[in-house]
PDB file of N, CA and C in Angstrom:
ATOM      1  N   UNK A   1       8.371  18.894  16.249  1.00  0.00           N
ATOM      2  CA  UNK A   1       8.277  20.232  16.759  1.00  0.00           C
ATOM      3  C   UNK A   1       7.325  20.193  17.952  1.00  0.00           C
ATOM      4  N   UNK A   2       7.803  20.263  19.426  1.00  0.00           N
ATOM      5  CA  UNK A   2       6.784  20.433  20.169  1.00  0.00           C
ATOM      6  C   UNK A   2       6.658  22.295  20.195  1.00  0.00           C
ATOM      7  N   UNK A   3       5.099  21.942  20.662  1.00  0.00           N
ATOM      8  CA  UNK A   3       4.705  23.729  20.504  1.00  0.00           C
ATOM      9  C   UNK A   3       3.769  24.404  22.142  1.00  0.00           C
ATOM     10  N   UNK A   4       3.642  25.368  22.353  1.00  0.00           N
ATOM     11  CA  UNK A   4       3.531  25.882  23.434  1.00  0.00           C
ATOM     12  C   UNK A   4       1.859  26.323  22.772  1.00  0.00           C
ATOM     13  N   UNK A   5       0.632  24.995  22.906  1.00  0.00           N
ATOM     14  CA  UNK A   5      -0.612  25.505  22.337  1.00  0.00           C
ATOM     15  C   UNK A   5      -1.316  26.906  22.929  1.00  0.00           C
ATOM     16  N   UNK A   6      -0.855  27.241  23.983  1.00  0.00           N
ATOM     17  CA  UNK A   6      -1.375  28.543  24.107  1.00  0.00           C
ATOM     18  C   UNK A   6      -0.479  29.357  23.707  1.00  0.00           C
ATOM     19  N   UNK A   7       0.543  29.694  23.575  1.00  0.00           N
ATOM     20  CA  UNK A   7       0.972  30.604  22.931  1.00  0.00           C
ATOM     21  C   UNK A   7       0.766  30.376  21.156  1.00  0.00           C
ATOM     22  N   UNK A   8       1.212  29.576  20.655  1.00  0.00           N
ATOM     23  CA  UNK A   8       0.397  28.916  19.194  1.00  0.00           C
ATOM     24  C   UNK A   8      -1.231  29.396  19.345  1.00  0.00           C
ATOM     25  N   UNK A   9      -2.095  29.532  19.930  1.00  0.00           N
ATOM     26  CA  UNK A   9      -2.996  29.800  19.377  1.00  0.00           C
ATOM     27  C   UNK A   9      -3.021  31.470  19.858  1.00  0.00           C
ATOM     28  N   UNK A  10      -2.220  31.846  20.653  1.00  0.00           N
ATOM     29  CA  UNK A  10      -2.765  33.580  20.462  1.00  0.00           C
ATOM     30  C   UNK A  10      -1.852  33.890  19.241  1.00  0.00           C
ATOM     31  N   UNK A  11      -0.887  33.295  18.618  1.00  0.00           N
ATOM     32  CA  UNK A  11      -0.247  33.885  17.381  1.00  0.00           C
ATOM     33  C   UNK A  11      -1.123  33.608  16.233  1.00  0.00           C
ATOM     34  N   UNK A  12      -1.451  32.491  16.414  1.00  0.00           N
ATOM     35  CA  UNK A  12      -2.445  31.739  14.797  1.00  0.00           C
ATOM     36  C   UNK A  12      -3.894  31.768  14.961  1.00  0.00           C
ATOM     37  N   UNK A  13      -4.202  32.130  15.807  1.00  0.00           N
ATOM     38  CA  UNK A  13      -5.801  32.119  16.081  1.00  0.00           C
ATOM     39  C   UNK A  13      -6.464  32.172  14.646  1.00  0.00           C
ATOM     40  N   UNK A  14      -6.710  33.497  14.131  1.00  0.00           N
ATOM     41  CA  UNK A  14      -7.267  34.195  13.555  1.00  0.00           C
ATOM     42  C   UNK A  14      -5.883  34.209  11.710  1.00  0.00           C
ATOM     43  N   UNK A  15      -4.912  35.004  12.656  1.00  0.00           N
ATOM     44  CA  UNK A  15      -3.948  35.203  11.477  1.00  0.00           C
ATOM     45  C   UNK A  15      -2.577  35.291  12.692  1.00  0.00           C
ATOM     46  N   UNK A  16      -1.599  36.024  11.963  1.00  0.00           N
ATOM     47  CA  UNK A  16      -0.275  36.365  12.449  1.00  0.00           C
ATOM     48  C   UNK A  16       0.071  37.301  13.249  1.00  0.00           C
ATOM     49  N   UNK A  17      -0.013  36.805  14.887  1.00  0.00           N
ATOM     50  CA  UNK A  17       0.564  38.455  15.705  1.00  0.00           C
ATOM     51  C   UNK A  17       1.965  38.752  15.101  1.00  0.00           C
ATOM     52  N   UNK A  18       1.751  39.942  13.986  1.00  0.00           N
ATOM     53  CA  UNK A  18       3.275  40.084  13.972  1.00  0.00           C
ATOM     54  C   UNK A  18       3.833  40.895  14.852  1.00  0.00           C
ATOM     55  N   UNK A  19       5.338  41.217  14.554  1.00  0.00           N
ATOM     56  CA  UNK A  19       6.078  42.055  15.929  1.00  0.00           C
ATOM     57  C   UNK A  19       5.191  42.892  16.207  1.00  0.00           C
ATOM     58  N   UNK A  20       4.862  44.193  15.130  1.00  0.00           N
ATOM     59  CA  UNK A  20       4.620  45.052  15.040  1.00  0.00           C
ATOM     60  C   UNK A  20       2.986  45.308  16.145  1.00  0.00           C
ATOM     61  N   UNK A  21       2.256  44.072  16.642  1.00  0.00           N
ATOM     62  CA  UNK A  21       1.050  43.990  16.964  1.00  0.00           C
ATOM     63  C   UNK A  21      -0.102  43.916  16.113  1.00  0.00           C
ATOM     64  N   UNK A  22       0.163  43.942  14.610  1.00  0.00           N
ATOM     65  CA  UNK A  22      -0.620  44.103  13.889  1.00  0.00           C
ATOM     66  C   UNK A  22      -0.996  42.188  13.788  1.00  0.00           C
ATOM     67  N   UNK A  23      -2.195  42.585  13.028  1.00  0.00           N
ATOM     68  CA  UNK A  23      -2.666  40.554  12.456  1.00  0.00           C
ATOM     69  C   UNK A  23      -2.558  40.642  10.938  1.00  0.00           C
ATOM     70  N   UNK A  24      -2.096  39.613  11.167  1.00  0.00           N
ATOM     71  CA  UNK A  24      -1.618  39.847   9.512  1.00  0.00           C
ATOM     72  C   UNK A  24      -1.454  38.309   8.956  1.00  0.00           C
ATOM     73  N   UNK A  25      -2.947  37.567   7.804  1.00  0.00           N
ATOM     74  CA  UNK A  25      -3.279  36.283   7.588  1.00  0.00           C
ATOM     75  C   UNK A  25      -2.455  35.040   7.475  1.00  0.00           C
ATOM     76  N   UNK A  26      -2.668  33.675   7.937  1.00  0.00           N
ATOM     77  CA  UNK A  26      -1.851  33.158   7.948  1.00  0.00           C
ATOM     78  C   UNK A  26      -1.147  33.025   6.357  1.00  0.00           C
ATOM     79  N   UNK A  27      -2.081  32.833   5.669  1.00  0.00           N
ATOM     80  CA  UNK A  27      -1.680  33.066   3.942  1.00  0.00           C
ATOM     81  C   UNK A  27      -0.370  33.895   3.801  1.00  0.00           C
ATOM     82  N   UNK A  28      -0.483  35.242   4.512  1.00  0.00           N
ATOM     83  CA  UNK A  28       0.773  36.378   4.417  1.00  0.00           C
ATOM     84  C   UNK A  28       1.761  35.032   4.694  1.00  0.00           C
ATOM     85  N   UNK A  29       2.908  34.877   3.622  1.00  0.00           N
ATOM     86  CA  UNK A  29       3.712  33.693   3.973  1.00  0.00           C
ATOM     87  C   UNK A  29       4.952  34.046   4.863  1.00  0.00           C
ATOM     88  N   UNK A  30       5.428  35.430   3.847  1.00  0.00           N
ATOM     89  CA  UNK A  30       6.607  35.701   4.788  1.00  0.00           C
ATOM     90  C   UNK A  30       6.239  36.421   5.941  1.00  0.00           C
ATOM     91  N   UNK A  31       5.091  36.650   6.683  1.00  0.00           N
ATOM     92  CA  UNK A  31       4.818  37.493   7.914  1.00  0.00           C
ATOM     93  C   UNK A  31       4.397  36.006   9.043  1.00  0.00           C
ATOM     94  N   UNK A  32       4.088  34.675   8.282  1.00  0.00           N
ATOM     95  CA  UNK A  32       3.864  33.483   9.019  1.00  0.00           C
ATOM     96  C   UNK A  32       5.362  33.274   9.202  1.00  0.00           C
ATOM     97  N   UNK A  33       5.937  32.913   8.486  1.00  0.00           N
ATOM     98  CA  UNK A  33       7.340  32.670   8.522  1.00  0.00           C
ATOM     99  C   UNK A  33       8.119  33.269   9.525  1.00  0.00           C
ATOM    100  N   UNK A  34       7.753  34.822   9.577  1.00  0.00           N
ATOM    101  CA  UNK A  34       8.678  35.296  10.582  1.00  0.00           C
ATOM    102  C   UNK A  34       8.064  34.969  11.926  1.00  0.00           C
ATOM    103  N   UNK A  35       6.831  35.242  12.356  1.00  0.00           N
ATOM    104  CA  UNK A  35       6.442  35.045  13.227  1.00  0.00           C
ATOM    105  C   UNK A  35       6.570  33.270  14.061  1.00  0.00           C
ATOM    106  N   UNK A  36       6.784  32.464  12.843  1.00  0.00           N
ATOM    107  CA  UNK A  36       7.510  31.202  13.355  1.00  0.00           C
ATOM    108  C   UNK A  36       9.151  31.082  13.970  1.00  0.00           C
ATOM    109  N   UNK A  37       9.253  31.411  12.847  1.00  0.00           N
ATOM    110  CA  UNK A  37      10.815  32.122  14.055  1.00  0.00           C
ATOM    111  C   UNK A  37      11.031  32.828  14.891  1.00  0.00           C
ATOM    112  N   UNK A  38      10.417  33.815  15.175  1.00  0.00           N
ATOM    113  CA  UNK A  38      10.353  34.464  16.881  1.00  0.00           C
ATOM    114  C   UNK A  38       9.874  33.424  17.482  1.00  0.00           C
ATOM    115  N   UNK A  39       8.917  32.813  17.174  1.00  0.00           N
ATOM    116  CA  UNK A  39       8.292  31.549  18.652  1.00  0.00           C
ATOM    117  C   UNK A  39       9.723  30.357  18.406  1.00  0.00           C
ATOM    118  N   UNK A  40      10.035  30.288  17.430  1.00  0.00           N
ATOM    119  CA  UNK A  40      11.533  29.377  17.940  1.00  0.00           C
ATOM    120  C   UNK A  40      12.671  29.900  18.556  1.00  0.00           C
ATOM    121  N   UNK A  41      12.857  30.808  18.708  1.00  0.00           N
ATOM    122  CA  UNK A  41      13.664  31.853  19.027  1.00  0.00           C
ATOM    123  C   UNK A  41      13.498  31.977  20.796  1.00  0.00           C
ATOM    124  N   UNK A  42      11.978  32.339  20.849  1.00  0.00           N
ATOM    125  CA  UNK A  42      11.297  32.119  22.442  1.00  0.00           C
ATOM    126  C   UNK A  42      11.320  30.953  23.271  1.00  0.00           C
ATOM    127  N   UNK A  43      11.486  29.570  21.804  1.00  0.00           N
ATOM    128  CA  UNK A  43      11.559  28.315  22.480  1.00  0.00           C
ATOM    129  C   UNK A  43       9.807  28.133  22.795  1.00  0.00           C
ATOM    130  N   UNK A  44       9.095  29.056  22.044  1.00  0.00           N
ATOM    131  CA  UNK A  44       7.844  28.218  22.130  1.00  0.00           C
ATOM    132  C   UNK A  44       7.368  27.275  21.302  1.00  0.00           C
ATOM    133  N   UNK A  45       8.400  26.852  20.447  1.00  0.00           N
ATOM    134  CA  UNK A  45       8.217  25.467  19.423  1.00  0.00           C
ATOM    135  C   UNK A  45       9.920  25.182  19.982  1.00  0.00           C
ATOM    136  N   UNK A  46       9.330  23.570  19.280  1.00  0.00           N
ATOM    137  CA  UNK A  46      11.328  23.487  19.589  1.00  0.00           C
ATOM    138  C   UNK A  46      10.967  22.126  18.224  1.00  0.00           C
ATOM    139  N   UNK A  47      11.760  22.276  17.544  1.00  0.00           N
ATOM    140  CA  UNK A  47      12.020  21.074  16.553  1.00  0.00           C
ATOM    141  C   UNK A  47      12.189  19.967  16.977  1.00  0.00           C
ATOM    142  N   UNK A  48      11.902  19.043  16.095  1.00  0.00           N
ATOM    143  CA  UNK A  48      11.739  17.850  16.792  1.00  0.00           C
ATOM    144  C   UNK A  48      12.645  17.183  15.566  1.00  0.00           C
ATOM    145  N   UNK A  49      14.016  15.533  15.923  1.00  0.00           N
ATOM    146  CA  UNK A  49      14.776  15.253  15.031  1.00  0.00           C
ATOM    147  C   UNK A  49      13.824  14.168  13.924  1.00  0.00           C
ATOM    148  N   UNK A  50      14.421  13.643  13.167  1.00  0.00           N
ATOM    149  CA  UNK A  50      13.962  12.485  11.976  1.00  0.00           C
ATOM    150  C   UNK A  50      15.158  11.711  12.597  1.00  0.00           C
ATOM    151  N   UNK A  51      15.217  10.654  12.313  1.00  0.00           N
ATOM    152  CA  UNK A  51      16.608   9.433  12.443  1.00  0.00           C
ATOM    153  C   UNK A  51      16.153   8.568  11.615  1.00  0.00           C
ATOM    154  N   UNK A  52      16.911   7.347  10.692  1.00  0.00           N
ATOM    155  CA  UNK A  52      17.258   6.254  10.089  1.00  0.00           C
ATOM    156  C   UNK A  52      15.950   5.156  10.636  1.00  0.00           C
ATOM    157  N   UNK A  53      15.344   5.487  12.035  1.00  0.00           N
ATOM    158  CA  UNK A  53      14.712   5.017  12.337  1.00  0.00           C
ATOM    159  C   UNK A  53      12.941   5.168  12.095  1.00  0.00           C
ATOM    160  N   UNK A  54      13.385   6.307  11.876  1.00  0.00           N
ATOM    161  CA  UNK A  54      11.966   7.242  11.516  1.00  0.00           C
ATOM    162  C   UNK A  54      11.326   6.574   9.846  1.00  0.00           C
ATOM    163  N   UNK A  55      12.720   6.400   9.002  1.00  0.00           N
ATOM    164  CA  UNK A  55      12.323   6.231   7.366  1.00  0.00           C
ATOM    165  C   UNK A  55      11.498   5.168   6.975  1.00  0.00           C
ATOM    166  N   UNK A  56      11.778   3.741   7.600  1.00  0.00           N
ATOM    167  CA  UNK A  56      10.640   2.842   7.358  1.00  0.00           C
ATOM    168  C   UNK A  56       9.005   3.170   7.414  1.00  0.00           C
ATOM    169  N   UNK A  57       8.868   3.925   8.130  1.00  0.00           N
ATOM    170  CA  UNK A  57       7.165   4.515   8.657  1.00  0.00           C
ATOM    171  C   UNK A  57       7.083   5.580   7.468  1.00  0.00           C
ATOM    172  N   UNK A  58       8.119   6.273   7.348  1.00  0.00           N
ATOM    173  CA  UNK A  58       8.099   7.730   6.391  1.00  0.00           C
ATOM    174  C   UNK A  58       7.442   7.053   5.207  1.00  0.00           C
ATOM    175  N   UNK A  59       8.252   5.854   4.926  1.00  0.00           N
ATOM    176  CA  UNK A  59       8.212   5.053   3.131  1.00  0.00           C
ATOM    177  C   UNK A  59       6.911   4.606   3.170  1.00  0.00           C
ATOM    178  N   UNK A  60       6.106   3.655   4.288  1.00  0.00           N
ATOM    179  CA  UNK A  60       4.865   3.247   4.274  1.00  0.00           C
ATOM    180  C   UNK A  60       4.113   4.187   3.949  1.00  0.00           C
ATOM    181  N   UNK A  61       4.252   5.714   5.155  1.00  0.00           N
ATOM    182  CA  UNK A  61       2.944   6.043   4.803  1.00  0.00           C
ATOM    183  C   UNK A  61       3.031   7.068   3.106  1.00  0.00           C
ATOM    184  N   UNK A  62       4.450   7.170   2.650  1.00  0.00           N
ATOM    185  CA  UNK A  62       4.353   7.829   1.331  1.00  0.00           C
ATOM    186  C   UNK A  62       3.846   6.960   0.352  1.00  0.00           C
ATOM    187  N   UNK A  63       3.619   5.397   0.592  1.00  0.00           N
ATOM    188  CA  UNK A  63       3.217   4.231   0.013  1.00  0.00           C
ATOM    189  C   UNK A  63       1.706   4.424  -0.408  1.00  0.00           C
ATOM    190  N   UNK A  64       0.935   4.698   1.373  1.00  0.00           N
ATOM    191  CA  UNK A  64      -0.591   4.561   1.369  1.00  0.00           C
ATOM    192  C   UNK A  64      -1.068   5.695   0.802  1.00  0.00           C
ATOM    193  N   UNK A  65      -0.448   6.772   1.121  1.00  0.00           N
ATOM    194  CA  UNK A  65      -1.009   7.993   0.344  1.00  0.00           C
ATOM    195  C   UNK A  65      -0.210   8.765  -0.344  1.00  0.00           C
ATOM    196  N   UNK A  66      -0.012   7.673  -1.525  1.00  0.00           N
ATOM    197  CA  UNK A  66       0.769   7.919  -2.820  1.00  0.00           C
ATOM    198  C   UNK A  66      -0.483   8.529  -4.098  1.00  0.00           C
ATOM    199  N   UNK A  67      -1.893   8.170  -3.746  1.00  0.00           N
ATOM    200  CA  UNK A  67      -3.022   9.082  -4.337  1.00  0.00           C
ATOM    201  C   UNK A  67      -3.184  10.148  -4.077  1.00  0.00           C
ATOM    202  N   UNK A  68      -2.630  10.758  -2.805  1.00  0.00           N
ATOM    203  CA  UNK A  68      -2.979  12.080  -2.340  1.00  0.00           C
ATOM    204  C   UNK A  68      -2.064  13.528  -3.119  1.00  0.00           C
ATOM    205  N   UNK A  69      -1.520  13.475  -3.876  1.00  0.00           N
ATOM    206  CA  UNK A  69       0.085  12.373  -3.086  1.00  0.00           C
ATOM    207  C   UNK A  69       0.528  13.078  -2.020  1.00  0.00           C
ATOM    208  N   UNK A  70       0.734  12.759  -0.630  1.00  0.00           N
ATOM    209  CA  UNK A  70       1.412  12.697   0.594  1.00  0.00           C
ATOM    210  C   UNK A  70       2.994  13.172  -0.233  1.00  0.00           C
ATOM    211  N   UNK A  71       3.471  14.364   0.627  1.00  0.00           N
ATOM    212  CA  UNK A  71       4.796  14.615  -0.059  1.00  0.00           C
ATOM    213  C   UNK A  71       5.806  14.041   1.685  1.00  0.00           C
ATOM    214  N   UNK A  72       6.500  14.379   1.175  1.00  0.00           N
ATOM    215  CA  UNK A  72       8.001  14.098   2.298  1.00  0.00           C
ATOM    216  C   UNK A  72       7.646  14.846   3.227  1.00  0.00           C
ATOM    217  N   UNK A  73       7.319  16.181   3.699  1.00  0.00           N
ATOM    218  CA  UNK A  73       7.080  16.917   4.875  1.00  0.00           C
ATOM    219  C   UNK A  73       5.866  16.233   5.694  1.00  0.00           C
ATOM    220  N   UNK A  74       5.083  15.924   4.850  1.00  0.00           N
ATOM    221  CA  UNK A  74       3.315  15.586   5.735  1.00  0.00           C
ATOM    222  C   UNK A  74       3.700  14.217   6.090  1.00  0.00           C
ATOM    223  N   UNK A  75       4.783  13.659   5.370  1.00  0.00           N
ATOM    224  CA  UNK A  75       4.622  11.605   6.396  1.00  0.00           C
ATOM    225  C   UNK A  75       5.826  12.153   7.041  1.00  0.00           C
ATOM    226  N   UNK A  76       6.592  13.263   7.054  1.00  0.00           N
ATOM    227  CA  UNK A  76       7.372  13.666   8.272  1.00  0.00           C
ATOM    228  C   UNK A  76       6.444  13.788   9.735  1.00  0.00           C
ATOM    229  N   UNK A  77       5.754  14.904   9.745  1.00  0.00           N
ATOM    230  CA  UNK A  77       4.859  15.297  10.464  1.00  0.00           C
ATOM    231  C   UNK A  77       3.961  13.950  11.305  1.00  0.00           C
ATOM    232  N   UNK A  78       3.182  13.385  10.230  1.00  0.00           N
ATOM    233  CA  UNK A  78       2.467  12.258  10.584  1.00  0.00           C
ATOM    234  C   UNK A  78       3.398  11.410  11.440  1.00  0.00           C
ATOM    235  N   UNK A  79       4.809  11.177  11.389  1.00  0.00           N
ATOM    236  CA  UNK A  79       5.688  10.116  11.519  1.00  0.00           C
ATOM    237  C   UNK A  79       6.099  10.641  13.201  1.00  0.00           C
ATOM    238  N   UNK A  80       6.294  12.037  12.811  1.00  0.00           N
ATOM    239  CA  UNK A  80       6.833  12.824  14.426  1.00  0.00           C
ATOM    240  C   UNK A  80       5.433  12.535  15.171  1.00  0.00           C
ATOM    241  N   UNK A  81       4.555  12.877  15.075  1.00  0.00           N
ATOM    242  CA  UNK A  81       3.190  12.716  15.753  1.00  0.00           C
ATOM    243  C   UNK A  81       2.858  11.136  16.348  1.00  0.00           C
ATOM    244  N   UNK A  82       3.019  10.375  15.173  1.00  0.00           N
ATOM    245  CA  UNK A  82       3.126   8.634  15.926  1.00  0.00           C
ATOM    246  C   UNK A  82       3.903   8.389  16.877  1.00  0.00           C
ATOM    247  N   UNK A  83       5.269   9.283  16.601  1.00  0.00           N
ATOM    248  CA  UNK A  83       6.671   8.708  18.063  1.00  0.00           C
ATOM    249  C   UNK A  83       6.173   9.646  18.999  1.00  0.00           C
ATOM    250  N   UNK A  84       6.222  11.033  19.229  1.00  0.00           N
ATOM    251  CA  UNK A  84       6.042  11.743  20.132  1.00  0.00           C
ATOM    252  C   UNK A  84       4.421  12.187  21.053  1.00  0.00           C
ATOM    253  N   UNK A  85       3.516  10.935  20.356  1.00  0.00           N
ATOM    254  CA  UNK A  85       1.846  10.778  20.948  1.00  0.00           C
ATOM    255  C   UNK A  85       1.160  12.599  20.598  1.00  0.00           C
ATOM    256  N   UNK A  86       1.624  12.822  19.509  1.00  0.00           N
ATOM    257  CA  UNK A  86       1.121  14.777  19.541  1.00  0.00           C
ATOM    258  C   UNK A  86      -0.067  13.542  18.784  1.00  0.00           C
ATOM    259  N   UNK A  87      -1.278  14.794  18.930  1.00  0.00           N
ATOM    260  CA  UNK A  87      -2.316  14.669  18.063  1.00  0.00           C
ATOM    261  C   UNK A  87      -3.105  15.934  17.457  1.00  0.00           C
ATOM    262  N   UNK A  88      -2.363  17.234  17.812  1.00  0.00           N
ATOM    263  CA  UNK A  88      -2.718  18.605  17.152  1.00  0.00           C
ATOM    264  C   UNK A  88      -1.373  18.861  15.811  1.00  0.00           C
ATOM    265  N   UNK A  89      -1.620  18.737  14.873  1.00  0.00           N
ATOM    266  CA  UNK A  89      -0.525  19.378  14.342  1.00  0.00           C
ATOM    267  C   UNK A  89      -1.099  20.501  13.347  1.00  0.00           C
ATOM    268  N   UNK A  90      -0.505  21.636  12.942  1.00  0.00           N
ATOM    269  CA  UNK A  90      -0.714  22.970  12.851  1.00  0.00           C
ATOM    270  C   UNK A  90      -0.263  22.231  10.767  1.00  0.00           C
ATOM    271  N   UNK A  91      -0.787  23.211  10.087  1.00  0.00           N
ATOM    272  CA  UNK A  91      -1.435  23.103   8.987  1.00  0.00           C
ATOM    273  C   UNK A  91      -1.873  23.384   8.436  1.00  0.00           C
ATOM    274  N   UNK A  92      -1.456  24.088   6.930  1.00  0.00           N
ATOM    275  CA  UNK A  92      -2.878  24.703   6.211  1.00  0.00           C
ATOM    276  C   UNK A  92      -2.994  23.734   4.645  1.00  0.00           C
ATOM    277  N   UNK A  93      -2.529  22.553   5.139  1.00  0.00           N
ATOM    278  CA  UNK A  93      -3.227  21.517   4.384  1.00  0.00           C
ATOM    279  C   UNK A  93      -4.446  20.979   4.611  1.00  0.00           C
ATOM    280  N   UNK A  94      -4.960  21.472   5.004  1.00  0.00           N
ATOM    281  CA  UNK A  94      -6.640  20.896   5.315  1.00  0.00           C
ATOM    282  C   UNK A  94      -6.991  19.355   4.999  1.00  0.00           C
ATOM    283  N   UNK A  95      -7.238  19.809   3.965  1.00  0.00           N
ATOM    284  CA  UNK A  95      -7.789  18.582   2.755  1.00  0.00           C
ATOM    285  C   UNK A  95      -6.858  17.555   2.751  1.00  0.00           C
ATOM    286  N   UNK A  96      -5.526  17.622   2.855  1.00  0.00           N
ATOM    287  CA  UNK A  96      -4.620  16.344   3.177  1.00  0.00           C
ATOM    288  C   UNK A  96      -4.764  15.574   4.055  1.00  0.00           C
ATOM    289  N   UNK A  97      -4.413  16.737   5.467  1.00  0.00           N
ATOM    290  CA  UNK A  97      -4.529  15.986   6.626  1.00  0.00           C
ATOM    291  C   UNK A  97      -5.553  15.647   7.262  1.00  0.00           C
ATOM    292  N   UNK A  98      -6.814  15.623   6.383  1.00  0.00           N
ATOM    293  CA  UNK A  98      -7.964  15.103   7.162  1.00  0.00           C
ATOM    294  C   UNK A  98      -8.276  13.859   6.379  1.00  0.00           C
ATOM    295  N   UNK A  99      -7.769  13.748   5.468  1.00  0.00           N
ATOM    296  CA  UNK A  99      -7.130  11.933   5.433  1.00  0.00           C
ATOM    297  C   UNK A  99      -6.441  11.460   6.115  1.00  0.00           C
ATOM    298  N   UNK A 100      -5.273  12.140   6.275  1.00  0.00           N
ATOM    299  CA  UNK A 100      -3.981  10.978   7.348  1.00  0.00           C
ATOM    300  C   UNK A 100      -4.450  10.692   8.499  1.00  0.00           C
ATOM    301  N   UNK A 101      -4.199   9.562   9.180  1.00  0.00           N
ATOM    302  CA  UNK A 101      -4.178   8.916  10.376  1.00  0.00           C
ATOM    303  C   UNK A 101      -2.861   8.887  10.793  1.00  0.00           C
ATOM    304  N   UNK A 102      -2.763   9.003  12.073  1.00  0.00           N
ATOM    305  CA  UNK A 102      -2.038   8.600  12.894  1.00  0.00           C
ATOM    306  C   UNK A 102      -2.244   7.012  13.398  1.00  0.00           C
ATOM    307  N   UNK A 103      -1.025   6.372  13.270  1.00  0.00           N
ATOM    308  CA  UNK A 103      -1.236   4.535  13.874  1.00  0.00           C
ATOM    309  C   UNK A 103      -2.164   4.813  13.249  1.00  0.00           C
ATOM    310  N   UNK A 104      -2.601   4.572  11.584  1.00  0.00           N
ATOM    311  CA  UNK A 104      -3.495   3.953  11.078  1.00  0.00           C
ATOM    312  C   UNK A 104      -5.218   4.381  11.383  1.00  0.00           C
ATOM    313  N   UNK A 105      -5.368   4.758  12.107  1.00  0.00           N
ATOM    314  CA  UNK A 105      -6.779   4.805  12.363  1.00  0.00           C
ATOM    315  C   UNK A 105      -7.007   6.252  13.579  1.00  0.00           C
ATOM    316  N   UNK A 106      -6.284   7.156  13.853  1.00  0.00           N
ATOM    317  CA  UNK A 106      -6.557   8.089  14.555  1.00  0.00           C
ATOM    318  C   UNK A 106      -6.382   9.866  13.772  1.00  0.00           C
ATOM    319  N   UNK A 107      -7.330  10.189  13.437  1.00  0.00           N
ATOM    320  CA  UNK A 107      -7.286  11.382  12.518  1.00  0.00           C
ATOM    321  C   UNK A 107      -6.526  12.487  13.761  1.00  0.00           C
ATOM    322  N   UNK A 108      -5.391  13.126  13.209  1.00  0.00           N
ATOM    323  CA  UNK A 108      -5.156  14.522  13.861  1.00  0.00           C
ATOM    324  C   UNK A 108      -5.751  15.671  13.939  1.00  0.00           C
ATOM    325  N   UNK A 109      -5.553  16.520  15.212  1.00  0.00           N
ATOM    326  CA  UNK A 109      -6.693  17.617  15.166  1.00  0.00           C
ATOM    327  C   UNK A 109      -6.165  18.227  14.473  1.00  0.00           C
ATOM    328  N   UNK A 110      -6.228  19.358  13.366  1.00  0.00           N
ATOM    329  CA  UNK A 110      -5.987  20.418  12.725  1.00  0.00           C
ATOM    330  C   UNK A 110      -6.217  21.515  13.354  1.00  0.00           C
ATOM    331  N   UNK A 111      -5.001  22.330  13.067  1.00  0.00           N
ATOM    332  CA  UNK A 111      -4.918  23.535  13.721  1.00  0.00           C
ATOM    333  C   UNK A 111      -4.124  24.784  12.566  1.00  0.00           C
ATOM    334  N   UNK A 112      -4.386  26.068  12.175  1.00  0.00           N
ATOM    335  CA  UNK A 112      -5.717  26.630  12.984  1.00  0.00           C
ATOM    336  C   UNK A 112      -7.030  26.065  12.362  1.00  0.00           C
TER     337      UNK A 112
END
């Protein structure tokens, strides 16, 4: 998913610009939710693919942080971030992703 960090951070700053102008916490799930789909909609995120090529890295890192346990979405994420050089990825896993590395040894920034 590449993302448009200034527009990502006037939506998530704090909480959720929803339509309405109101803020409303990122916790609110279905008011995060929607507000993720208007910014895909705007094309201020754009998805990013997985391929056959991606799964070897996926399996390692579900390997190394099989204590955490690391589920299928977060060594997605981690995996898109290694190919595409991102080093912000958005998150309200905290506590997960301030274990994972990127290439092994580079912690991602967390956002918000």
């Amino acid at each position: 998913m590449r993302v448009d960090f200034e527009e990502f951070a006037r939506t998530f700053g704090n909480g959720v610009a929803a339509s309405d102008g109101s803020d409303v916490p990122v916790n609110d799930l279905p008011a995060a939710q929607e507000a993720l789909w208007e910014m895909l909609v705007r094309k201020a995120l754009q998805l990013l693919p997985l391929g056959l090529v991606d799964l070897p890295r996926i399996r390692e890192l579900l390997r190394k942080y099989a204590d955490r346990p690391m589920d299928l979405a977060d060594a997605a994420l981690i995996r898109i971030a290694e190919r595409e050089g991102i080093r912000k990825i958005f998150t309200v896993d905290k506590k997960d992703f301030a274990v994972y590395r990127i290439h092994r040894r580079i912690r991602p920034s967390i956002i918000p």
